[in-house]
Short mmCIF file of C-alpha atoms in Angstrom, two decimals:
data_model
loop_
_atom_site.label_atom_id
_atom_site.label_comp_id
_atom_site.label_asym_id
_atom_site.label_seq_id
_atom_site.Cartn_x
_atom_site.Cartn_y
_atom_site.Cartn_z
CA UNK T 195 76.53 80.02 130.14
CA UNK T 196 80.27 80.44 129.33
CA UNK T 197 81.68 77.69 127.42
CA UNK T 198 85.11 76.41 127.98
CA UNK T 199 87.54 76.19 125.21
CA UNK T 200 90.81 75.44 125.02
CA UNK T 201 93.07 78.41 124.49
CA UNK T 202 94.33 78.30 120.91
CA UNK T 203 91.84 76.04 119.65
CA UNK T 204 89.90 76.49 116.15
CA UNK T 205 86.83 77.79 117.87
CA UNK T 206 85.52 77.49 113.57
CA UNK T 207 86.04 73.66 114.42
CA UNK T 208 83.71 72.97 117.20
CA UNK T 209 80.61 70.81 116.39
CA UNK T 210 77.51 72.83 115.15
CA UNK T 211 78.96 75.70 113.99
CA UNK T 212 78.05 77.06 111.54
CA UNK T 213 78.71 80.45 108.61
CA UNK T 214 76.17 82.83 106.67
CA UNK T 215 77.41 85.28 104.01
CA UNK T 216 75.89 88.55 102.71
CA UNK T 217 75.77 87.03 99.25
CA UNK T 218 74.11 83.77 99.31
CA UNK T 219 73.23 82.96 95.55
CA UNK T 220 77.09 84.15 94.19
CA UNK T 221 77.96 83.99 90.60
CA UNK T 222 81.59 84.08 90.41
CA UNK T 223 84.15 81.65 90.56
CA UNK T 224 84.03 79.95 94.06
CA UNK T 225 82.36 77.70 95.62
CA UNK T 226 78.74 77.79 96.45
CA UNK T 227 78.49 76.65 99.80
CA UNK T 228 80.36 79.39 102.46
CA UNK T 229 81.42 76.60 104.99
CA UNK T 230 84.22 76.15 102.59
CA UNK T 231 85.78 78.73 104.46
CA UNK T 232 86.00 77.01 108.01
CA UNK T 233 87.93 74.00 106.00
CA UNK T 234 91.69 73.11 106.16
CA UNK T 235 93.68 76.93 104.86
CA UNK T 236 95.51 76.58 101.84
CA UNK T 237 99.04 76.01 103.52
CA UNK T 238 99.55 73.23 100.88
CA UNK T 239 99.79 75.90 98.21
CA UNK T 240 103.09 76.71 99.24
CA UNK T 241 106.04 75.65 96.22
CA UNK T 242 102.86 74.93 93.92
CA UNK T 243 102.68 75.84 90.27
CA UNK T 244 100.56 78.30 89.68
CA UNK T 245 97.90 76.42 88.34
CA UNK T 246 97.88 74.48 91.51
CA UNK T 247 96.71 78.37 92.89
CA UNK T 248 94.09 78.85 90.47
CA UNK T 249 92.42 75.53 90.87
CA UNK T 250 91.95 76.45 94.64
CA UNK T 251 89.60 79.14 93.87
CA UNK T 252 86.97 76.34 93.94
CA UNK T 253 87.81 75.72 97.24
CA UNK T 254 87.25 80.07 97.95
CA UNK T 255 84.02 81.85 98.50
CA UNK T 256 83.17 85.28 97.29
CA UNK T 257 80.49 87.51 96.80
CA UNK T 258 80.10 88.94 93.70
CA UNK T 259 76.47 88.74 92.48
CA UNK T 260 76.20 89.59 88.92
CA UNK T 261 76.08 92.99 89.36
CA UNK T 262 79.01 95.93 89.67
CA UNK T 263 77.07 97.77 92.66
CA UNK T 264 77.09 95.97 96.10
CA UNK T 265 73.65 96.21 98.03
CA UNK T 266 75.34 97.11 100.90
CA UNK T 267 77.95 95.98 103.12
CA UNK T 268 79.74 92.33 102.42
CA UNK T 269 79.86 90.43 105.97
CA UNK T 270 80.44 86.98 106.76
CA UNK T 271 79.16 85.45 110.00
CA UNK T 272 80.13 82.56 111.84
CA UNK T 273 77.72 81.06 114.59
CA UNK T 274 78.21 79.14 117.99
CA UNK T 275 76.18 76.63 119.62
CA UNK T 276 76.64 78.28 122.85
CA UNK T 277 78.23 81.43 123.77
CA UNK T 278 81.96 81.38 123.35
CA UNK T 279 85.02 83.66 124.55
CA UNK T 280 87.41 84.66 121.63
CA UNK T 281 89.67 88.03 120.97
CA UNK T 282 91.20 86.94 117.30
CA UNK T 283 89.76 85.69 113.99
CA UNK T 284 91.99 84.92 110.93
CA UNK T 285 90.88 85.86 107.43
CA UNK T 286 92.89 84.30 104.82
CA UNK T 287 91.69 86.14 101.22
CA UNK T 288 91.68 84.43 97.93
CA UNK T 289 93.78 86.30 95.02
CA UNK T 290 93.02 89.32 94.28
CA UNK T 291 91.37 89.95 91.04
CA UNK T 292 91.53 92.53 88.86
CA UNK T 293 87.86 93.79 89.04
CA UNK T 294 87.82 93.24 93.33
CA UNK T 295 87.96 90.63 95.80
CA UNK T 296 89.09 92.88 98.37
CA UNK T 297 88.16 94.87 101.40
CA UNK T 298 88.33 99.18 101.62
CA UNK T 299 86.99 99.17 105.03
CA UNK T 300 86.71 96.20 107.70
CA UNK T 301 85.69 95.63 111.19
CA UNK T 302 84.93 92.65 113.76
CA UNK T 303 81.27 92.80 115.10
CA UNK T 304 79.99 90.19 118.00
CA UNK T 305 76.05 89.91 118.78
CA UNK T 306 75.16 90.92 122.08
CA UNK T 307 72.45 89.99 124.57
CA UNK T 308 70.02 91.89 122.89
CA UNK T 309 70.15 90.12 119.28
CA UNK T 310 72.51 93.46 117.99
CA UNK T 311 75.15 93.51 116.40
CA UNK T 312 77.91 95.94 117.73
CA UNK T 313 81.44 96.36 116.83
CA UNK T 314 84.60 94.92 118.82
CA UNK T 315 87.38 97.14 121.22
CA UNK T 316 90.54 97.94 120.48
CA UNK T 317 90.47 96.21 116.94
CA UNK T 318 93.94 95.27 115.48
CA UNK T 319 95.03 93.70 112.33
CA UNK T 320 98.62 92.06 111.72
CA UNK T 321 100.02 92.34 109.05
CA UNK T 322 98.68 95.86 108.41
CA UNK T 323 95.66 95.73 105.32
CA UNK T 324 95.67 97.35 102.39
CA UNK T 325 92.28 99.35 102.21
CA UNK T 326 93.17 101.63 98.86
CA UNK T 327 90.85 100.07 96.12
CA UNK T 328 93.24 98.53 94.11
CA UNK T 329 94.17 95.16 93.23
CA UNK T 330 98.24 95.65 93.31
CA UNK T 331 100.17 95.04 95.99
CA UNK T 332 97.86 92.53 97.70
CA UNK T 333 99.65 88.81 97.99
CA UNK T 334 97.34 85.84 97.38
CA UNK T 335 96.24 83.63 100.09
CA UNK T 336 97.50 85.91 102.49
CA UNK T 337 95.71 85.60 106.09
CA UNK T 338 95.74 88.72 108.55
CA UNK T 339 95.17 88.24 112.03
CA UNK T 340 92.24 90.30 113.24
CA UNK T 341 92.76 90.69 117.39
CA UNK T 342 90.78 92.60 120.15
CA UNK T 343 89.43 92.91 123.43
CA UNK T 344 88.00 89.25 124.69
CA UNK T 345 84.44 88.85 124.03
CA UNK T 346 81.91 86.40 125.33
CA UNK T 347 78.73 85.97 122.22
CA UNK T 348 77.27 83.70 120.52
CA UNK T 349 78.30 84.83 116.94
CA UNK T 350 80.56 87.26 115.34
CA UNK T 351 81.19 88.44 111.21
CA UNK T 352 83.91 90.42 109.42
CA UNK T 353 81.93 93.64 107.94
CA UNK T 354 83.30 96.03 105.34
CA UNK T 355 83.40 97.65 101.99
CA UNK T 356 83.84 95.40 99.28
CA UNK T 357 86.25 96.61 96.18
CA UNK T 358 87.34 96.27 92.79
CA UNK T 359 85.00 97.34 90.12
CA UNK T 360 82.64 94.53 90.59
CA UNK T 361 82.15 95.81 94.42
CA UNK T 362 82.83 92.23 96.27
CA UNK T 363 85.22 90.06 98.27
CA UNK T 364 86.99 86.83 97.83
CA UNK T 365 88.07 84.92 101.38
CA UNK T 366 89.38 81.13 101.14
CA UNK T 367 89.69 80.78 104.91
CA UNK T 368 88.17 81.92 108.15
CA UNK T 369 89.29 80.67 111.84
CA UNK T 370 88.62 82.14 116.01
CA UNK T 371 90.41 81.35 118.62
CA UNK T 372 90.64 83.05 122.51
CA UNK T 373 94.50 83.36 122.40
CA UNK T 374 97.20 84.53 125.34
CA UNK T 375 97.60 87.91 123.87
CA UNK T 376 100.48 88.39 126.38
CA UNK T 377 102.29 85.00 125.03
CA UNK T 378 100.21 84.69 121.14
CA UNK T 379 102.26 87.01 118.56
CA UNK T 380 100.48 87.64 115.79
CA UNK T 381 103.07 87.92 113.51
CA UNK T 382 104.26 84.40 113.93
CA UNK T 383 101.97 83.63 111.06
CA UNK T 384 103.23 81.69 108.58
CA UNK T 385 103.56 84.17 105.37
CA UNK T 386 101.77 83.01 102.21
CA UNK T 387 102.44 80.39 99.85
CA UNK T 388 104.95 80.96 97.36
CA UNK T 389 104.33 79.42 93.35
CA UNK T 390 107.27 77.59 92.34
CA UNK T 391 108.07 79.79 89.54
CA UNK T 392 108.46 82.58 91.93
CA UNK T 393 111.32 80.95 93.55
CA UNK T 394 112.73 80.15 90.32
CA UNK T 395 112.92 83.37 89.44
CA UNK T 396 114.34 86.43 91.86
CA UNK T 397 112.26 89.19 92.59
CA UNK T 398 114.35 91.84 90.77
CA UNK T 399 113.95 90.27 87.51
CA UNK T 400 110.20 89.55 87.59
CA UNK T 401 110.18 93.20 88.45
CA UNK T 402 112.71 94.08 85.21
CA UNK T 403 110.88 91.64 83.02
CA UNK T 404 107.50 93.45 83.70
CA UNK T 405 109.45 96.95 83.20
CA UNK T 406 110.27 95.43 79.90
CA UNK T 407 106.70 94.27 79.09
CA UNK T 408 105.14 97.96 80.05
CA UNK T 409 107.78 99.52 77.68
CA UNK T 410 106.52 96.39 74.73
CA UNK T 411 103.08 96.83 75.56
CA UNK T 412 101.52 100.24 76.67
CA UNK T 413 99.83 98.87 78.96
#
């Protein structure tokens, strides 16, 4: 039976739903429990100091284990009480750090009638991802929109490569929805939250000061 939902409604926010992760037992610095992720998204980090940013990571989940060599894929899956229609999820990732927390390779699977898992059509993610395995460039908090061809299941999970050294993935928010495509923009998104310091300081001189410190440091 096809359940009815509102069309741009937190499909993450209906009763009984509920996430699994991959990496159940994690050792890093997030939080334990993975229904973090389907909480309020960190759009209160916006003007923050920055240790407003790192005291969020308890709010995060990731997946690092202990270990430097993933097991396999990293996939986090989100489950409805009844079968549900939705064509976009939104990942927001934690900051990157500098042994991983990010993706090389990502996709959108849904379960099908037969218990499988099989990937989405016509997959599409705004703003573009980084998948190079490095830790630069990559903005924290930053959510992506993940869209494709409307699906009717009972449960879906982001699937991928995990990176960095430390082979895992860092995510601080999750959400679904069944948007208008032909009305919903993805790129209306807000962008991520800005530190304070950040706007203190323009962008060309963080970028000479840290031209400075390579040339002081050697590193």
């Amino acid at each position: 039976m096809e359940s009815k939902i509102a069309i741009d409604k937190n499909l993450a926010l209906l009763p009984d739903v509920h996430i699994e992760v991959s990496v159940s037992n994690p050792t890093g610095r997030g939080a334990r429990d993975p229904s973090v992720l389907l909480t309020t998204p960190p759009i209160e980090l916006d003007g923050q100091p920055l240790s407003a940013f790192l005291r969020y990571r308890s709010k995060t989940y990731d997946t690092y284990d202990g270990n430097n060599n993933a097991l396999g894929p990293d996939w986090y899956a989100m489950h409805f009480p009844e079968s549900t229609l939705l064509n976009c999820v939104e990942m927001t990732m934690e900051c990157p750090n500098r042994d991983g927390g990010w993706w090389t390779s990502l996709n959108i699977e849904i379960i099908n009638d037969k218990g499988e898992w099989q990937p989405v059509e016509n997959l599409a993610i705004t703003p573009s991802y980084n998948f190079e395995d490095v830790p630069t460039g990559r903005r924290p908090y930053e959510t992506h929109a993940l869209t494709f061809h409307e699906v009717n299941t009972h449960a879906f999970r982001i699937i991928g490569s995990p990176g960095g050294v430390a082979q895992f993935t860092s995510l601080s928010h999750i959400a679904a929805y069944c948007h208008d495509l032909l009305r919903w923009n993805p790129a209306c998104m807000p962008p991520p939250p800005i530190p304070y310091l950040f706007r203190l300081i323009p962008p060309e001189t963080i970028w000479d000061l840290s031209e400075c410190l390579v040339k002081l440091t050697d590193l």
